[in-house]
Tab-separated table of C-alpha atoms in Angstrom:
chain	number	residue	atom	x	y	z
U	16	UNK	CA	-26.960	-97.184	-37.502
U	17	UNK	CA	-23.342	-98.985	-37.999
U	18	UNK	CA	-23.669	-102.244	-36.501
U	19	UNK	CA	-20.970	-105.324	-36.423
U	20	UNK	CA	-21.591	-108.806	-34.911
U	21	UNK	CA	-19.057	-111.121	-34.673
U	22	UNK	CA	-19.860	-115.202	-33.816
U	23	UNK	CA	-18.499	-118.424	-34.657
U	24	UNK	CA	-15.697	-118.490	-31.724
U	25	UNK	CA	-15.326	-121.277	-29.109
U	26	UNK	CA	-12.932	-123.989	-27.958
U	27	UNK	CA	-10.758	-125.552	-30.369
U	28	UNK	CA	-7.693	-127.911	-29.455
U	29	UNK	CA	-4.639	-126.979	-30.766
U	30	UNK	CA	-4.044	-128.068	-34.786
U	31	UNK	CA	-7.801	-127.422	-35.188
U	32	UNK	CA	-9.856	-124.793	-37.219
U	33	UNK	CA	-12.648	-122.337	-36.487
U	34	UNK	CA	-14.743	-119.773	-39.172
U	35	UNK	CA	-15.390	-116.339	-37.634
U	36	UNK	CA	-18.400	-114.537	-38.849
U	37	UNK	CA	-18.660	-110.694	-38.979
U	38	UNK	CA	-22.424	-109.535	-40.070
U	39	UNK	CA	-22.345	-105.655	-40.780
U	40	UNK	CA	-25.725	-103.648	-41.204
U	41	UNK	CA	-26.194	-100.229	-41.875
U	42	UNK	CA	-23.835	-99.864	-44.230
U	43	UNK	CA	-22.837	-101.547	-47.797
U	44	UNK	CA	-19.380	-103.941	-47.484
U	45	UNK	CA	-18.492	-103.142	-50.879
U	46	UNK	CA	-17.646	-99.187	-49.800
U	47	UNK	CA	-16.246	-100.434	-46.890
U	48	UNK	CA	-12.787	-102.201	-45.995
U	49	UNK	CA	-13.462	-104.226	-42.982
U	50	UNK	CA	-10.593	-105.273	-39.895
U	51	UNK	CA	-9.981	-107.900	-37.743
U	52	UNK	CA	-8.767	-107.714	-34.610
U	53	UNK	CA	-7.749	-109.736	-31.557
U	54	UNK	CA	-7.158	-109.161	-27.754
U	55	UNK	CA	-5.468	-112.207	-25.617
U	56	UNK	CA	-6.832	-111.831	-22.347
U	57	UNK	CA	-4.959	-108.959	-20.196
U	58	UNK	CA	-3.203	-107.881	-23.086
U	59	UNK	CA	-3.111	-104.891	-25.388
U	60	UNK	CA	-4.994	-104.997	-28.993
U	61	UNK	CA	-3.051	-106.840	-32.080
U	62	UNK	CA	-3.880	-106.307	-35.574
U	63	UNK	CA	-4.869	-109.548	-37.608
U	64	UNK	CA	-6.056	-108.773	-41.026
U	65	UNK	CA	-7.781	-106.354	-43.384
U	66	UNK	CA	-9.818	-106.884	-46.668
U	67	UNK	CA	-10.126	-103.993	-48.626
U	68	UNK	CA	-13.431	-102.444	-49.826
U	69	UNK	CA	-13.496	-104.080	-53.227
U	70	UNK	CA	-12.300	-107.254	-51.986
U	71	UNK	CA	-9.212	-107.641	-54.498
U	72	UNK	CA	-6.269	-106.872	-51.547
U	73	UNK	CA	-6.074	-108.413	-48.322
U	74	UNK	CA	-3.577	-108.062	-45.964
U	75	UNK	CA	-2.235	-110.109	-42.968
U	76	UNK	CA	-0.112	-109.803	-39.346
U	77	UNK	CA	2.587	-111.772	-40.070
U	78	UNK	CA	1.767	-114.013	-36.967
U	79	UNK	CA	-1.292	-115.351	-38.995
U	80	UNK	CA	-0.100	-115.674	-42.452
U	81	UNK	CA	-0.600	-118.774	-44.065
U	82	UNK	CA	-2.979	-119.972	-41.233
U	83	UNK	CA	-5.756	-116.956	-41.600
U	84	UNK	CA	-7.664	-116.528	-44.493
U	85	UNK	CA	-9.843	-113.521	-44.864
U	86	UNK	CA	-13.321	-113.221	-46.686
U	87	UNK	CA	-16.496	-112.279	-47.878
U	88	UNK	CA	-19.950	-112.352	-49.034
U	89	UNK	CA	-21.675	-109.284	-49.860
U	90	UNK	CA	-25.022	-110.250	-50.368
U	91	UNK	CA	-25.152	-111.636	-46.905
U	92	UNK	CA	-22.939	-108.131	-46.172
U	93	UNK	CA	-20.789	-110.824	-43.732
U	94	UNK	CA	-16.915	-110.952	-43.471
U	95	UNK	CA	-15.315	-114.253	-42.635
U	96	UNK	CA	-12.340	-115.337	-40.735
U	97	UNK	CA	-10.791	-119.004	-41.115
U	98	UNK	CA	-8.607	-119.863	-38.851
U	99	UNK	CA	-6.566	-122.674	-39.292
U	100	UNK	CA	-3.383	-124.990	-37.614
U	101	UNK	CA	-5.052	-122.962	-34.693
U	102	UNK	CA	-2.114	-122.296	-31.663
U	103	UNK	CA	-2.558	-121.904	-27.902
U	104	UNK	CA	-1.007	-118.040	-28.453
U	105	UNK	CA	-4.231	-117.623	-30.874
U	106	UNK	CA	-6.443	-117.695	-28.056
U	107	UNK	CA	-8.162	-113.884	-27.611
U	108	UNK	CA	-11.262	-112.141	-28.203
U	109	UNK	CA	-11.597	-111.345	-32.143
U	110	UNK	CA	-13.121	-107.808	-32.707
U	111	UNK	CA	-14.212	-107.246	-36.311
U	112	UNK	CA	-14.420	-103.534	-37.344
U	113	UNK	CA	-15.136	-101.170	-40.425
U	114	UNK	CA	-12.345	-99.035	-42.015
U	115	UNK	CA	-12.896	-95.388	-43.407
U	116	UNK	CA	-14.982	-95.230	-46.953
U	117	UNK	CA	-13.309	-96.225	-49.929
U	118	UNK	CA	-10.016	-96.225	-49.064
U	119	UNK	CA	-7.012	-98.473	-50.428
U	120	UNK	CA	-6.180	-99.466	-46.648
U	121	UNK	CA	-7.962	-98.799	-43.761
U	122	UNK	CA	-5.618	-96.707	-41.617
U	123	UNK	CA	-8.278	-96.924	-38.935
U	124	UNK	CA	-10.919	-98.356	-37.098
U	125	UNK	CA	-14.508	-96.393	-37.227
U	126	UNK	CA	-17.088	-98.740	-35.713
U	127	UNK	CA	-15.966	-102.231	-33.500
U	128	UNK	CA	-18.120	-105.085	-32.731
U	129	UNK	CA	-18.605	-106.660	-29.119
U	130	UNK	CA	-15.984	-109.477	-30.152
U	131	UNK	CA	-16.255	-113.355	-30.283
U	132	UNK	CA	-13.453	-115.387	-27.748
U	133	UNK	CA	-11.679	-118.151	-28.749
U	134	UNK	CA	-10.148	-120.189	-26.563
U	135	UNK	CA	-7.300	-123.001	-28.485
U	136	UNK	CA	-6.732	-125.590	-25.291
U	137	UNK	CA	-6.470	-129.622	-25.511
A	27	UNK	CA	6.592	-105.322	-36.422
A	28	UNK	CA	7.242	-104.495	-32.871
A	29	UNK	CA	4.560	-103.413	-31.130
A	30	UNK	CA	4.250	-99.611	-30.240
A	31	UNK	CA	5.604	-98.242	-26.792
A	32	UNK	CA	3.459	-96.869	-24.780
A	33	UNK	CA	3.187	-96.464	-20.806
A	34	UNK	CA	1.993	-98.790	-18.978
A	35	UNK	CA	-0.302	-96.589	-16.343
A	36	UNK	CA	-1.208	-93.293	-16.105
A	37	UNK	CA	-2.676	-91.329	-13.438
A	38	UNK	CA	-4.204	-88.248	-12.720
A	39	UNK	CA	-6.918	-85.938	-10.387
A	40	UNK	CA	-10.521	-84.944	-11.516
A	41	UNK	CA	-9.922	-81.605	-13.734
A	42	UNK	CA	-6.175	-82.647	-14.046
A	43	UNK	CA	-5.161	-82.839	-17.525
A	44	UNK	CA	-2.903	-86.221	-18.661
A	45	UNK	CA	-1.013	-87.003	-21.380
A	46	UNK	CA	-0.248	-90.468	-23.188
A	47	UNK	CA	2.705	-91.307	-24.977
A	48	UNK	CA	3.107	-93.344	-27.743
A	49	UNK	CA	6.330	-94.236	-29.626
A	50	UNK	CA	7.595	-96.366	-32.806
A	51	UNK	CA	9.703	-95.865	-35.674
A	52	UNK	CA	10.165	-94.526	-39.091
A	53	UNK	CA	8.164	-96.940	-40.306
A	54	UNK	CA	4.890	-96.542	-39.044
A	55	UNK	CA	4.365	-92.901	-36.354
A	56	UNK	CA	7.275	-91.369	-37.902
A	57	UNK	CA	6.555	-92.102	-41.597
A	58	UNK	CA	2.941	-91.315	-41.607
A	59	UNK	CA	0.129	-89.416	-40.474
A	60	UNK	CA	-1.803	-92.297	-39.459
A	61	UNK	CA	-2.202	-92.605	-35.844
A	62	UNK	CA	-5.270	-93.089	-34.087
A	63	UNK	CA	-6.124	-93.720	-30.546
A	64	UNK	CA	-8.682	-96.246	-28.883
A	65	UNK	CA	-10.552	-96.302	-25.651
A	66	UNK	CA	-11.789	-99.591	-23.944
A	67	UNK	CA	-13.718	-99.999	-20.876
A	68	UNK	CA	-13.172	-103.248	-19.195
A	69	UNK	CA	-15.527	-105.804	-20.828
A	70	UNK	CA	-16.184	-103.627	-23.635
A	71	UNK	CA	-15.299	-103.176	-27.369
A	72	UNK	CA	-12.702	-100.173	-28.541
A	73	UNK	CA	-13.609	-97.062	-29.454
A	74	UNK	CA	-11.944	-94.493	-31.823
A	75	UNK	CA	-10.984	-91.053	-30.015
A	76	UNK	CA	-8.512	-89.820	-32.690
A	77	UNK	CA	-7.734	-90.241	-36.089
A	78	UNK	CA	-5.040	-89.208	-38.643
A	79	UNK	CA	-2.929	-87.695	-35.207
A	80	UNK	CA	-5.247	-85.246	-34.676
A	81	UNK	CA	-8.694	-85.835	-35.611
A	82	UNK	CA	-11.537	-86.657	-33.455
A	83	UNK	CA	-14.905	-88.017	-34.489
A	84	UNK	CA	-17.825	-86.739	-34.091
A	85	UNK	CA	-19.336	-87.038	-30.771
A	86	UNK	CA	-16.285	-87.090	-29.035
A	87	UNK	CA	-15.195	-84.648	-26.571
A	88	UNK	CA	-13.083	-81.995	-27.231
A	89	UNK	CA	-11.112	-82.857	-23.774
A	90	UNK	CA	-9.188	-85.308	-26.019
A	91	UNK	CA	-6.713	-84.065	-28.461
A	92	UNK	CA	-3.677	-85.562	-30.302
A	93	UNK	CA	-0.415	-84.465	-31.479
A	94	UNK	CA	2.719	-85.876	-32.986
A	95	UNK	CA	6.233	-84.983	-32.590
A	96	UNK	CA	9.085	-87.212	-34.856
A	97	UNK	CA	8.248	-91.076	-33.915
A	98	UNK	CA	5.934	-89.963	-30.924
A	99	UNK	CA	2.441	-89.405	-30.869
A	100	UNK	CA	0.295	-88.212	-27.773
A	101	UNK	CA	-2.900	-88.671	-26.382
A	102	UNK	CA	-4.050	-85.767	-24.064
A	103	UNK	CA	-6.535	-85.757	-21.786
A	104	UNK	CA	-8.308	-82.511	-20.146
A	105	UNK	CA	-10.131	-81.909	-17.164
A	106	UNK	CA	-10.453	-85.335	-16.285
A	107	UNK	CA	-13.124	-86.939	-15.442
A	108	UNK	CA	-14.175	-90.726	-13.688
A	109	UNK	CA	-15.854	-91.930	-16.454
A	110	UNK	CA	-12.368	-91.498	-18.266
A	111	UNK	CA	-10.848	-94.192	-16.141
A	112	UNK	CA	-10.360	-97.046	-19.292
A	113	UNK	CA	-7.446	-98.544	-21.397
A	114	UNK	CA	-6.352	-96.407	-23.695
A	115	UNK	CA	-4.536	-97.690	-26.847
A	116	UNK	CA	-2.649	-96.215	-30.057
A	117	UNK	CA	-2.511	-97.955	-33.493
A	118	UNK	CA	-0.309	-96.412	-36.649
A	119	UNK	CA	-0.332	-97.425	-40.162
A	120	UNK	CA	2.967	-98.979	-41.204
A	121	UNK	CA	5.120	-98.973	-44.080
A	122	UNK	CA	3.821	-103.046	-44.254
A	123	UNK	CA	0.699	-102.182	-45.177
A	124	UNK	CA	-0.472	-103.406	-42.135
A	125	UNK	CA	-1.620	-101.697	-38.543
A	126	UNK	CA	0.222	-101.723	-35.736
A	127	UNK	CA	-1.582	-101.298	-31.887
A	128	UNK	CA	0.669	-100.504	-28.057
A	129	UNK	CA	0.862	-102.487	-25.221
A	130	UNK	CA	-1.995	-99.726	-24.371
A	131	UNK	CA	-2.340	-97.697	-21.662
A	132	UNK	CA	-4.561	-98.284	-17.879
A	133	UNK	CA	-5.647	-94.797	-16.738
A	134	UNK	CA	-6.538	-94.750	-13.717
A	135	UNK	CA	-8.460	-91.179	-12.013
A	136	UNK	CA	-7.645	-90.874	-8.708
């Protein structure tokens, strides 16, 4: 079955970087367009980025771009997240999630993973 | 792009039937038929309900149903039941080419 595993979060202090790792199974990254997303504790969900099933379009929240850099590897079938010049207000739980099949953008979220926090404090 | 409207609490009675509101602009509800609707338990990951307004997946239950009117879209809820009691959240496609989520939405069965 569809599974997604997110890792790679922790503490970081403010100006620092982290690398988010998404490992899918049960299903092949190159038909799928995979999400990110991230939840600040007590607060609603906020879109971060998407890469799209063929890897040649990525797209970003506009509260990440230039700091967030989305990724891949399909023979490991793993998604990456770097996060860079890393802000308190970045500090959530980071849900990775597969998109519909084959689609230009992924107007949706099919499958989530059980998230990865990361907490940005000095 | 501004974050999605949508209640902040919601209650209701076992068998009671609930609705959730959700509203943005022309530029993301309005303009497409992209909206899709999320439930979280506390300490858990999302789930997908709805998709494409209207749409549910399969394996959900038919007690939730979606609809769209203009730059709203809903979120119903029939017969109610405890293990409903979760955050509920909306997400549209925008004219960005990005997603856009609500606050999202603490429903709480009485």
């Amino acid at each position: 079955q569809v599974q997604l595993e997110e890792s790679g979060g922790g503490v970081v202090q403010p100006g620092g970087s982290l690398r988010l790792s998404c490992a899918a199974s049960g299903f092949n990254l190159t038909n799928y367009g995979i999400h990110w997303v991230r939840q600040a504790p007590g607060r609603g969900l906020e879109w971060v980025t998407f890469i799209r099933y063929d890897g040649t379009n990525r797209y970003y929240a506009e509260s990440v771009k230039g700091r967030f850099t989305i990724s891949r590897d399909t023979s490991k079938n793993t998604v990456y997240l770097q996060m860079n010049s890393l802000r308190a207000e970045d500090t959530a739980v980071y849900y990775c999630g597969k998109g519909p099949r084959i689609t230009i953008f992924g107007v949706r979220i099919d499958n989530w993973g059980q998230g990865t926090l990361v907490t940005v404090s000095s | 792009q501004s974050a999605l409207t949508q209640p902040a609490s919601v209650s209701g009675s076992p068998g009671q039937s609930i609705t959730i509101s959700c509203t943005g602009t022309n530029s993301d509800v309005g303009g497409y038929n992209y909206v899709s609707w999320y439930q979280q338990h506390p300490g858990k990951a999302p789930k997908l309900l709805i998709y494409d307004v209207s749409n549910r997946p399969s394996g959900v239950s038919s007690r939730f149903s979606g609809s769209k009117s203009g730059n709203t879209a809903s979120l119903i809820i029939s017969g109610l039941q405890a293990e409903d009691e979760a955050d509920y959240h909306c997400c549209s496609y925008t004219s960005s080419a990005t997603l856009v989520f609500g606050g999202g939405t603490k429903l709480t069965v009485l």
